[in-house]
Amino acid sequence: MDEKHRGRVTRDGIRIHETADFAGMHKAGRLAAEILDSLSAHVYPGQTTAAIDQMIEDQVTAAGAKSATIGYKGYQHASCISVNHVVCHGIPGEKVLKDGDILNIDVTVIVDGWYGDTSRMFVAGKLSRKTERLIEVTHDSLMIGIEAVKPGNTFGDIGHAIQSFVERQRMSVVRDFCGHGLGRVFHAPPNVLHYGRAGSGPVLEEGMFFTIEPMVNLGRPETKILADDWTAVTRDKSLSAQFEHSVGVTATGCEIFTLSPAGRFHPTYG
Ligand code: MF3
Ligand code: CO
Ligand code: CO
């Protein structure tokens, strides 16, 4: 382990966590990832998103943890499930999945006060070639963003790496939602943008904890919120995908707190 360092808050309001805090984040991140791992067999045509959400809530309870989303700003579910052209914050419900639907399932748990926040894509039934490419590019954009996480780089370097990769594939990055600092709180500074200029924004320091969670659209980047005040959809109704990890900056790079123990983060790799 690196030399122990102490907690403080930067000028930008970003908390620098202590070396010992990484263990708490690993535990919370692992539970969130394990819950997502367990869902693969339960996503199929005919299944409802409410049933999937119920399995998530049951597992959070069984683990003695808490859901971060139940009760958050009036939200009432243990997950967000965003199907097809839903960009994020889809509300689980009685809608039945059909063959070829793609969905992002986003779970945030609290373990011993620490937040673990992760999401990934699932497919009901058969995946079309075009959709497979969207999922692939979105997954790879997150991992390319994570590669830019190390002390001395800036948050703009992360956003720039993601945006330039996605646009080279002729897809678009959503601007209306971003990643966020987290730790003993759900959403903290900074806003982690998935687009931007290299070298812009706060400088990364060891001990920063945050999420990276790019949303990528096959069409244009614009979104709108539906009348339920949560569901964000693409304005042009094009398909959208998202992957999210929680990470912590180390002396030489970063640790991913939400790695899939089963190796199932990407739906077709694992
Ligand atoms: N987990 C989401 C995120 O990545 C936030 C969901 S808030 C909710 O930040 F209330 F919609 F669940
Ligand atoms: Co998040
Ligand atoms: Co999330």
Short mmCIF file of C-alpha atoms and ligand atoms in Angstrom, two decimals:
data_model
loop_
_atom_site.label_atom_id
_atom_site.label_comp_id
_atom_site.label_asym_id
_atom_site.label_seq_id
_atom_site.Cartn_x
_atom_site.Cartn_y
_atom_site.Cartn_z
CA MET A 1 0.00 0.00 0.00
CA ASP A 2 1.16 3.52 -0.74
CA GLU A 3 2.19 5.90 1.98
CA LYS A 4 -0.86 6.75 4.06
CA HIS A 5 -2.43 10.10 3.30
CA ARG A 6 -4.96 12.23 5.14
CA GLY A 7 -8.38 13.51 4.19
CA ARG A 8 -9.12 17.10 3.14
CA VAL A 9 -11.17 19.00 0.56
CA THR A 10 -9.68 20.76 -2.49
CA ARG A 11 -10.42 24.32 -3.64
CA ASP A 12 -12.95 22.82 -6.05
CA GLY A 13 -14.76 21.15 -3.15
CA ILE A 14 -13.51 17.67 -4.04
CA ARG A 15 -12.87 15.40 -1.05
CA ILE A 16 -9.46 13.74 -0.81
CA HIS A 17 -10.08 10.44 0.98
CA GLU A 18 -7.69 8.59 3.23
CA THR A 19 -5.88 5.42 2.21
CA ALA A 20 -8.05 3.38 4.61
CA ASP A 21 -11.24 4.62 2.89
CA PHE A 22 -10.50 2.60 -0.26
CA ALA A 23 -11.48 -0.60 1.56
CA GLY A 24 -14.97 0.72 2.34
CA MET A 25 -15.51 1.69 -1.28
CA HIS A 26 -14.33 -1.72 -2.49
CA LYS A 27 -16.88 -3.46 -0.30
CA ALA A 28 -19.76 -1.28 -1.45
CA GLY A 29 -18.67 -1.41 -5.09
CA ARG A 30 -18.32 -5.17 -5.02
CA LEU A 31 -21.85 -5.67 -3.70
CA ALA A 32 -23.34 -3.45 -6.42
CA ALA A 33 -21.36 -5.36 -9.08
CA GLU A 34 -22.34 -8.76 -7.67
CA ILE A 35 -25.99 -7.80 -7.76
CA LEU A 36 -25.67 -6.84 -11.44
CA ASP A 37 -23.80 -10.12 -12.08
CA SER A 38 -26.77 -12.07 -10.72
CA LEU A 39 -29.23 -10.47 -13.15
CA SER A 40 -27.93 -11.80 -16.49
CA ALA A 41 -30.13 -14.91 -16.33
CA HIS A 42 -33.19 -12.85 -15.43
CA VAL A 43 -33.20 -10.49 -18.39
CA TYR A 44 -35.20 -12.12 -21.21
CA PRO A 45 -38.20 -11.39 -23.46
CA GLY A 46 -41.38 -11.58 -21.35
CA GLN A 47 -39.72 -10.35 -18.14
CA THR A 48 -40.81 -7.03 -16.55
CA THR A 49 -38.41 -4.39 -15.31
CA ALA A 50 -40.37 -4.27 -12.01
CA ALA A 51 -39.53 -7.95 -11.40
CA ILE A 52 -35.84 -7.26 -12.01
CA ASP A 53 -35.95 -4.29 -9.62
CA GLN A 54 -37.57 -6.47 -6.95
CA MET A 55 -34.71 -9.00 -7.22
CA ILE A 56 -32.25 -6.15 -6.75
CA GLU A 57 -34.06 -4.82 -3.68
CA ASP A 58 -34.21 -8.32 -2.17
CA GLN A 59 -30.46 -8.81 -2.63
CA VAL A 60 -29.62 -5.43 -1.10
CA THR A 61 -31.71 -6.35 1.93
CA ALA A 62 -30.26 -9.88 2.16
CA ALA A 63 -26.75 -8.42 2.19
CA GLY A 64 -27.65 -6.17 5.12
CA ALA A 65 -26.99 -3.11 2.95
CA LYS A 66 -29.19 -0.17 1.96
CA SER A 67 -30.40 1.04 -1.41
CA ALA A 68 -29.16 4.57 -2.09
CA THR A 69 -31.96 5.28 -4.54
CA ILE A 70 -35.03 4.33 -2.47
CA GLY A 71 -36.11 7.62 -0.91
CA TYR A 72 -33.57 9.67 -2.90
CA LYS A 73 -35.40 12.85 -3.99
CA GLY A 74 -38.65 10.88 -3.82
CA TYR A 75 -37.43 8.01 -6.03
CA GLN A 76 -38.97 4.71 -4.90
CA HIS A 77 -36.96 1.92 -6.54
CA ALA A 78 -33.71 0.04 -5.92
CA SER A 79 -32.54 0.60 -9.50
CA CYS A 80 -32.98 2.64 -12.63
CA ILE A 81 -33.74 0.49 -15.69
CA SER A 82 -33.42 2.35 -18.98
CA VAL A 83 -34.70 0.50 -22.06
CA ASN A 84 -33.76 1.29 -25.69
CA HIS A 85 -34.12 5.06 -26.29
CA VAL A 86 -34.27 5.80 -22.53
CA VAL A 87 -30.96 7.49 -21.73
CA CYS A 88 -31.05 7.13 -17.94
CA HIS A 89 -33.29 7.21 -14.83
CA GLY A 90 -35.83 4.81 -16.34
CA ILE A 91 -38.35 3.78 -13.67
CA PRO A 92 -38.89 0.01 -13.25
CA GLY A 93 -42.46 -0.98 -14.07
CA GLU A 94 -44.83 -3.52 -15.58
CA LYS A 95 -43.60 -2.97 -19.14
CA VAL A 96 -42.65 -6.35 -20.64
CA LEU A 97 -39.25 -6.73 -22.30
CA LYS A 98 -39.29 -7.90 -25.91
CA ASP A 99 -36.74 -9.67 -28.09
CA GLY A 100 -33.84 -7.37 -28.98
CA ASP A 101 -34.48 -4.78 -26.24
CA ILE A 102 -31.31 -3.34 -24.71
CA LEU A 103 -31.36 -2.03 -21.16
CA ASN A 104 -29.10 -0.31 -18.70
CA ILE A 105 -29.52 -1.38 -15.08
CA ASP A 106 -28.06 1.08 -12.56
CA VAL A 107 -27.67 0.07 -8.91
CA THR A 108 -26.32 2.12 -6.02
CA VAL A 109 -25.89 0.54 -2.58
CA ILE A 110 -24.70 1.83 0.77
CA VAL A 111 -22.45 -0.51 2.79
CA ASP A 112 -21.12 0.73 6.16
CA GLY A 113 -21.86 4.27 4.97
CA TRP A 114 -19.94 3.95 1.68
CA TYR A 115 -21.67 4.26 -1.72
CA GLY A 116 -21.13 1.82 -4.59
CA ASP A 117 -22.63 3.01 -7.89
CA THR A 118 -22.44 1.01 -11.12
CA SER A 119 -24.47 0.31 -14.23
CA ARG A 120 -24.10 -1.80 -17.31
CA MET A 121 -26.00 -2.96 -20.38
CA PHE A 122 -28.12 -6.12 -20.70
CA VAL A 123 -29.89 -7.57 -23.71
CA ALA A 124 -33.26 -9.35 -23.83
CA GLY A 125 -32.98 -12.07 -26.44
CA LYS A 126 -31.02 -11.46 -29.61
CA LEU A 127 -28.70 -8.53 -30.23
CA SER A 128 -28.66 -6.84 -33.63
CA ARG A 129 -25.30 -5.89 -35.17
CA LYS A 130 -25.97 -2.14 -34.95
CA THR A 131 -26.99 -2.39 -31.32
CA GLU A 132 -24.00 -4.53 -30.49
CA ARG A 133 -21.74 -1.81 -31.85
CA LEU A 134 -23.47 0.86 -29.72
CA ILE A 135 -22.92 -1.25 -26.59
CA GLU A 136 -19.33 -1.96 -27.54
CA VAL A 137 -18.47 1.69 -28.20
CA THR A 138 -20.14 2.83 -24.96
CA HIS A 139 -18.31 0.20 -22.89
CA ASP A 140 -14.99 1.00 -24.55
CA SER A 141 -15.53 4.76 -24.06
CA LEU A 142 -15.84 4.21 -20.29
CA MET A 143 -12.67 2.12 -20.19
CA ILE A 144 -10.82 4.73 -22.28
CA GLY A 145 -11.99 7.39 -19.82
CA ILE A 146 -10.73 5.27 -16.92
CA GLU A 147 -7.32 4.98 -18.59
CA ALA A 148 -7.01 8.77 -18.26
CA VAL A 149 -7.49 8.61 -14.48
CA LYS A 150 -4.18 9.31 -12.74
CA PRO A 151 -2.75 12.08 -10.57
CA GLY A 152 -1.72 15.09 -12.64
CA ASN A 153 -4.26 14.53 -15.40
CA THR A 154 -7.42 16.66 -15.33
CA PHE A 155 -11.13 15.88 -15.43
CA GLY A 156 -11.12 17.47 -18.89
CA ASP A 157 -8.67 14.79 -20.03
CA ILE A 158 -11.24 12.13 -19.08
CA GLY A 159 -14.08 13.88 -20.92
CA HIS A 160 -11.94 14.55 -23.94
CA ALA A 161 -10.80 10.93 -24.19
CA ILE A 162 -14.41 9.70 -24.07
CA GLN A 163 -15.85 12.26 -26.47
CA SER A 164 -13.15 12.00 -29.12
CA PHE A 165 -13.39 8.20 -29.15
CA VAL A 166 -17.20 8.17 -29.39
CA GLU A 167 -17.39 10.80 -32.12
CA ARG A 168 -14.76 8.99 -34.16
CA GLN A 169 -17.29 6.11 -34.23
CA ARG A 170 -19.98 8.53 -35.50
CA MET A 171 -22.02 8.27 -32.31
CA SER A 172 -22.78 11.07 -29.83
CA VAL A 173 -22.10 11.72 -26.14
CA VAL A 174 -24.99 12.94 -23.96
CA ARG A 175 -24.21 16.33 -22.37
CA ASP A 176 -27.22 16.62 -20.04
CA PHE A 177 -26.01 14.09 -17.43
CA CYS A 178 -22.60 13.53 -15.91
CA GLY A 179 -20.63 11.42 -13.47
CA HIS A 180 -20.07 12.65 -9.92
CA GLY A 181 -17.92 12.50 -6.86
CA LEU A 182 -19.07 9.96 -4.27
CA GLY A 183 -17.87 8.33 -1.07
CA ARG A 184 -19.89 8.69 2.11
CA VAL A 185 -22.34 10.67 -0.06
CA PHE A 186 -24.15 9.77 -3.29
CA HIS A 187 -23.51 12.88 -5.37
CA ALA A 188 -20.63 15.23 -4.54
CA PRO A 189 -18.34 17.55 -6.51
CA PRO A 190 -17.06 17.45 -9.15
CA ASN A 191 -19.39 17.00 -12.10
CA VAL A 192 -17.54 14.47 -14.22
CA LEU A 193 -18.27 15.50 -17.81
CA HIS A 194 -18.04 12.91 -20.58
CA TYR A 195 -16.92 15.54 -23.10
CA GLY A 196 -14.52 18.48 -23.01
CA ARG A 197 -11.09 19.87 -23.67
CA ALA A 198 -7.86 18.12 -22.71
CA GLY A 199 -6.19 19.90 -19.80
CA SER A 200 -9.35 21.67 -18.63
CA GLY A 201 -11.04 21.24 -15.24
CA PRO A 202 -9.66 20.30 -11.81
CA VAL A 203 -6.45 18.28 -11.53
CA LEU A 204 -6.86 14.67 -10.35
CA GLU A 205 -5.32 13.83 -6.99
CA GLU A 206 -4.79 10.58 -5.12
CA GLY A 207 -7.77 9.91 -2.86
CA MET A 208 -10.49 11.34 -5.13
CA PHE A 209 -13.49 9.00 -5.54
CA PHE A 210 -15.93 9.49 -8.42
CA THR A 211 -18.02 7.80 -11.08
CA ILE A 212 -17.57 7.83 -14.83
CA GLU A 213 -20.82 6.94 -16.59
CA PRO A 214 -20.94 7.93 -20.26
CA MET A 215 -24.26 7.81 -22.10
CA VAL A 216 -23.86 7.33 -25.86
CA ASN A 217 -26.55 7.73 -28.53
CA LEU A 218 -26.71 6.32 -32.05
CA GLY A 219 -28.31 9.61 -33.12
CA ARG A 220 -28.15 13.13 -31.72
CA PRO A 221 -27.09 13.90 -28.12
CA GLU A 222 -30.17 15.90 -27.02
CA THR A 223 -32.42 14.48 -24.32
CA LYS A 224 -35.76 15.36 -22.74
CA ILE A 225 -37.41 14.35 -19.47
CA LEU A 226 -40.81 12.65 -19.58
CA ALA A 227 -43.87 13.73 -17.54
CA ASP A 228 -42.89 11.36 -14.67
CA ASP A 229 -40.05 13.86 -13.98
CA TRP A 230 -37.39 11.12 -14.04
CA THR A 231 -37.21 9.24 -17.34
CA ALA A 232 -34.69 10.84 -19.73
CA VAL A 233 -35.05 9.88 -23.40
CA THR A 234 -33.29 10.80 -26.63
CA ARG A 235 -35.17 13.59 -28.41
CA ASP A 236 -34.72 11.88 -31.78
CA LYS A 237 -35.78 8.48 -30.30
CA SER A 238 -32.42 6.95 -31.25
CA LEU A 239 -31.03 4.10 -29.12
CA SER A 240 -28.88 5.00 -26.12
CA ALA A 241 -26.44 2.98 -23.98
CA GLN A 242 -24.54 3.60 -20.73
CA PHE A 243 -21.89 1.97 -18.54
CA GLU A 244 -20.81 3.21 -15.10
CA HIS A 245 -17.96 2.43 -12.73
CA SER A 246 -17.01 3.97 -9.37
CA VAL A 247 -13.24 4.59 -9.17
CA GLY A 248 -10.64 5.91 -6.73
CA VAL A 249 -7.45 7.72 -7.77
CA THR A 250 -4.26 6.00 -6.55
CA ALA A 251 -0.64 7.20 -6.67
CA THR A 252 -0.16 5.73 -10.15
CA GLY A 253 -3.64 5.46 -11.71
CA CYS A 254 -6.90 4.26 -10.29
CA GLU A 255 -8.73 1.38 -8.69
CA ILE A 256 -12.12 0.36 -10.04
CA PHE A 257 -14.39 -0.33 -7.07
CA THR A 258 -17.20 -1.88 -9.12
CA LEU A 259 -15.40 -4.55 -11.16
CA SER A 260 -17.59 -7.55 -11.95
CA PRO A 261 -16.42 -10.54 -9.86
CA ALA A 262 -17.98 -12.85 -12.51
CA GLY A 263 -16.37 -10.99 -15.42
CA ARG A 264 -19.80 -10.03 -16.77
CA PHE A 265 -19.48 -6.26 -17.04
CA HIS A 266 -19.76 -6.36 -20.82
CA PRO A 267 -22.80 -8.41 -21.91
CA THR A 268 -21.08 -10.21 -24.76
CA TYR A 269 -17.50 -10.46 -23.47
CA GLY A 270 -18.24 -12.39 -20.30
N1 MF3 B 1 -27.31 5.80 -9.92
C1 MF3 B 1 -27.58 7.03 -10.62
C2 MF3 B 1 -26.25 7.67 -10.88
O1 MF3 B 1 -25.46 7.07 -11.55
C3 MF3 B 1 -28.48 7.96 -9.88
C4 MF3 B 1 -29.86 7.45 -9.75
S1 MF3 B 1 -30.77 8.51 -8.77
C5 MF3 B 1 -32.31 7.88 -8.85
O2 MF3 B 1 -25.87 8.70 -10.39
F1 MF3 B 1 -32.97 8.48 -7.94
F2 MF3 B 1 -32.78 8.07 -10.08
F3 MF3 B 1 -32.28 6.58 -8.63
CO CO B 2 -23.60 7.60 -10.76
CO CO B 3 -25.55 4.96 -11.18
#
